[in-house]
Amino acid sequence: MESPVKMGHLAENHDNETKYRQLIETDEFKDLLQKKKAFIVPVTLFFLAFYFILPILAAYTDILKGEAFFNITWAWVYALLQFAVVWIGGIVYIKKSAKYDTMAKNILNKYQEELGK
């Protein structure tokens, strides 16, 4: 037989779980997830395509073998461009994630009373 303390803890845990399930069903939370997905999915697909195109072009075509400038081939330009894309992508993601964090905090603040915190 379980002690009352454990049962109370389980009941409280179940109650919090139910409240959070209700929270994730709100329009505000669904809107937040939709906005995050609308940003993350295309950016991820772009990064994957951008990085996997280099070895494909280098191995199977002659496009990157041409001289770009100062005896540097397009393969080197493309490879160095990947570093710039990582930094730019990281900065953009940090700024966007700060906005999403603010939106999530606003949602939690709005439903704070219902969540019992």
mmCIF file of C-alpha atoms in Angstrom:
data_model
loop_
_atom_site.group_PDB
_atom_site.id
_atom_site.type_symbol
_atom_site.label_atom_id
_atom_site.label_comp_id
_atom_site.label_asym_id
_atom_site.label_seq_id
_atom_site.Cartn_x
_atom_site.Cartn_y
_atom_site.Cartn_z
ATOM 1 C CA MET A 1 0.000 0.000 0.000
ATOM 2 C CA GLU A 2 1.318 3.433 -0.922
ATOM 3 C CA SER A 3 1.712 6.166 1.633
ATOM 4 C CA PRO A 4 -0.579 9.221 1.440
ATOM 5 C CA VAL A 5 2.405 11.449 0.722
ATOM 6 C CA LYS A 6 3.279 9.557 -2.437
ATOM 7 C CA MET A 7 -0.328 9.457 -3.568
ATOM 8 C CA GLY A 8 -0.660 13.196 -2.983
ATOM 9 C CA HIS A 9 2.485 13.781 -4.984
ATOM 10 C CA LEU A 10 1.162 11.637 -7.821
ATOM 11 C CA ALA A 11 -2.183 13.404 -7.784
ATOM 12 C CA GLU A 12 -0.467 16.787 -7.833
ATOM 13 C CA ASN A 13 1.804 15.670 -10.660
ATOM 14 C CA HIS A 14 -1.201 14.442 -12.646
ATOM 15 C CA ASP A 15 -3.010 17.731 -12.028
ATOM 16 C CA ASN A 16 -0.021 19.734 -13.323
ATOM 17 C CA GLU A 17 0.223 17.462 -16.334
ATOM 18 C CA THR A 18 -3.450 18.072 -17.115
ATOM 19 C CA LYS A 19 -2.977 21.830 -16.791
ATOM 20 C CA TYR A 20 0.009 21.799 -19.137
ATOM 21 C CA ARG A 21 -1.908 19.654 -21.617
ATOM 22 C CA GLN A 22 -4.634 22.296 -21.579
ATOM 23 C CA LEU A 23 -1.987 24.977 -22.070
ATOM 24 C CA ILE A 24 -0.579 23.319 -25.176
ATOM 25 C CA GLU A 25 -4.080 23.176 -26.654
ATOM 26 C CA THR A 26 -4.472 26.959 -26.549
ATOM 27 C CA ASP A 27 -4.431 28.992 -29.755
ATOM 28 C CA GLU A 28 -1.494 31.085 -28.519
ATOM 29 C CA PHE A 29 0.691 28.022 -27.966
ATOM 30 C CA LYS A 30 -0.294 26.479 -31.294
ATOM 31 C CA ASP A 31 0.497 29.797 -32.993
ATOM 32 C CA LEU A 32 3.935 29.846 -31.333
ATOM 33 C CA LEU A 33 4.696 26.316 -32.534
ATOM 34 C CA GLN A 34 3.480 27.142 -36.039
ATOM 35 C CA LYS A 35 5.707 30.243 -36.216
ATOM 36 C CA LYS A 36 8.727 28.295 -34.966
ATOM 37 C CA LYS A 37 8.098 25.518 -37.463
ATOM 38 C CA ALA A 38 7.634 28.029 -40.294
ATOM 39 C CA PHE A 39 11.120 29.362 -39.539
ATOM 40 C CA ILE A 40 13.019 26.218 -38.570
ATOM 41 C CA VAL A 41 11.933 23.854 -41.362
ATOM 42 C CA PRO A 42 12.890 26.046 -44.360
ATOM 43 C CA VAL A 43 16.140 27.180 -42.737
ATOM 44 C CA THR A 44 17.113 23.596 -41.936
ATOM 45 C CA LEU A 45 16.330 22.479 -45.476
ATOM 46 C CA PHE A 46 18.381 25.372 -46.867
ATOM 47 C CA PHE A 47 21.382 24.502 -44.680
ATOM 48 C CA LEU A 48 21.228 20.823 -45.575
ATOM 49 C CA ALA A 49 20.954 21.586 -49.282
ATOM 50 C CA PHE A 50 23.707 24.212 -49.106
ATOM 51 C CA TYR A 51 26.153 21.866 -47.405
ATOM 52 C CA PHE A 52 25.425 18.716 -49.392
ATOM 53 C CA ILE A 53 25.595 20.497 -52.733
ATOM 54 C CA LEU A 54 29.336 21.191 -52.318
ATOM 55 C CA PRO A 55 30.499 17.556 -52.309
ATOM 56 C CA ILE A 56 27.994 16.653 -55.027
ATOM 57 C CA LEU A 57 29.128 19.477 -57.306
ATOM 58 C CA ALA A 58 32.783 18.795 -56.559
ATOM 59 C CA ALA A 59 32.533 15.067 -57.227
ATOM 60 C CA TYR A 60 30.193 14.904 -60.199
ATOM 61 C CA THR A 61 30.501 18.197 -62.105
ATOM 62 C CA ASP A 62 33.125 20.605 -63.358
ATOM 63 C CA ILE A 63 31.247 23.719 -62.192
ATOM 64 C CA LEU A 64 33.484 24.408 -59.203
ATOM 65 C CA LYS A 65 36.756 23.764 -61.050
ATOM 66 C CA GLY A 66 36.718 27.113 -62.810
ATOM 67 C CA GLU A 67 38.773 30.061 -61.597
ATOM 68 C CA ALA A 68 36.807 32.617 -59.599
ATOM 69 C CA PHE A 69 39.526 35.241 -58.991
ATOM 70 C CA PHE A 70 43.214 35.416 -58.022
ATOM 71 C CA ASN A 71 43.789 31.765 -59.023
ATOM 72 C CA ILE A 72 41.158 30.608 -56.516
ATOM 73 C CA THR A 73 38.608 28.098 -57.772
ATOM 74 C CA TRP A 74 34.888 28.270 -57.151
ATOM 75 C CA ALA A 75 35.198 25.214 -54.878
ATOM 76 C CA TRP A 76 37.265 27.260 -52.407
ATOM 77 C CA VAL A 77 34.868 30.186 -52.649
ATOM 78 C CA TYR A 78 31.898 27.904 -51.982
ATOM 79 C CA ALA A 79 33.670 26.175 -49.087
ATOM 80 C CA LEU A 80 34.632 29.487 -47.460
ATOM 81 C CA LEU A 81 31.111 30.765 -48.009
ATOM 82 C CA GLN A 82 29.898 27.939 -45.801
ATOM 83 C CA PHE A 83 31.674 29.540 -42.830
ATOM 84 C CA ALA A 84 29.891 32.827 -43.477
ATOM 85 C CA VAL A 85 26.546 31.052 -43.773
ATOM 86 C CA VAL A 86 27.098 29.326 -40.405
ATOM 87 C CA TRP A 87 27.836 32.620 -38.647
ATOM 88 C CA ILE A 88 24.983 34.490 -40.299
ATOM 89 C CA GLY A 89 22.589 31.609 -39.678
ATOM 90 C CA GLY A 90 23.649 31.407 -36.043
ATOM 91 C CA ILE A 91 23.114 35.110 -35.468
ATOM 92 C CA VAL A 92 19.698 35.037 -37.157
ATOM 93 C CA TYR A 93 18.677 31.976 -35.134
ATOM 94 C CA ILE A 94 19.728 33.590 -31.843
ATOM 95 C CA LYS A 95 17.683 36.700 -32.612
ATOM 96 C CA LYS A 96 14.634 34.677 -33.700
ATOM 97 C CA SER A 97 14.844 32.340 -30.711
ATOM 98 C CA ALA A 98 14.863 35.337 -28.367
ATOM 99 C CA LYS A 99 11.531 36.400 -29.899
ATOM 100 C CA TYR A 100 10.133 32.886 -29.494
ATOM 101 C CA ASP A 101 11.317 32.799 -25.873
ATOM 102 C CA THR A 102 9.531 36.083 -25.230
ATOM 103 C CA MET A 103 6.357 34.730 -26.802
ATOM 104 C CA ALA A 104 6.566 31.570 -24.669
ATOM 105 C CA LYS A 105 7.150 33.625 -21.518
ATOM 106 C CA ASN A 106 4.110 35.770 -22.328
ATOM 107 C CA ILE A 107 1.986 32.654 -22.788
ATOM 108 C CA LEU A 108 3.193 31.230 -19.472
ATOM 109 C CA ASN A 109 2.573 34.537 -17.714
ATOM 110 C CA LYS A 110 -0.934 34.699 -19.146
ATOM 111 C CA TYR A 111 -1.802 31.221 -17.870
ATOM 112 C CA GLN A 112 0.332 31.369 -14.712
ATOM 113 C CA GLU A 113 -2.661 31.547 -12.407
ATOM 114 C CA GLU A 114 -4.297 28.486 -13.966
ATOM 115 C CA LEU A 115 -1.026 26.550 -13.721
ATOM 116 C CA GLY A 116 -0.782 27.322 -10.029
ATOM 117 C CA LYS A 117 2.612 28.983 -10.011
#
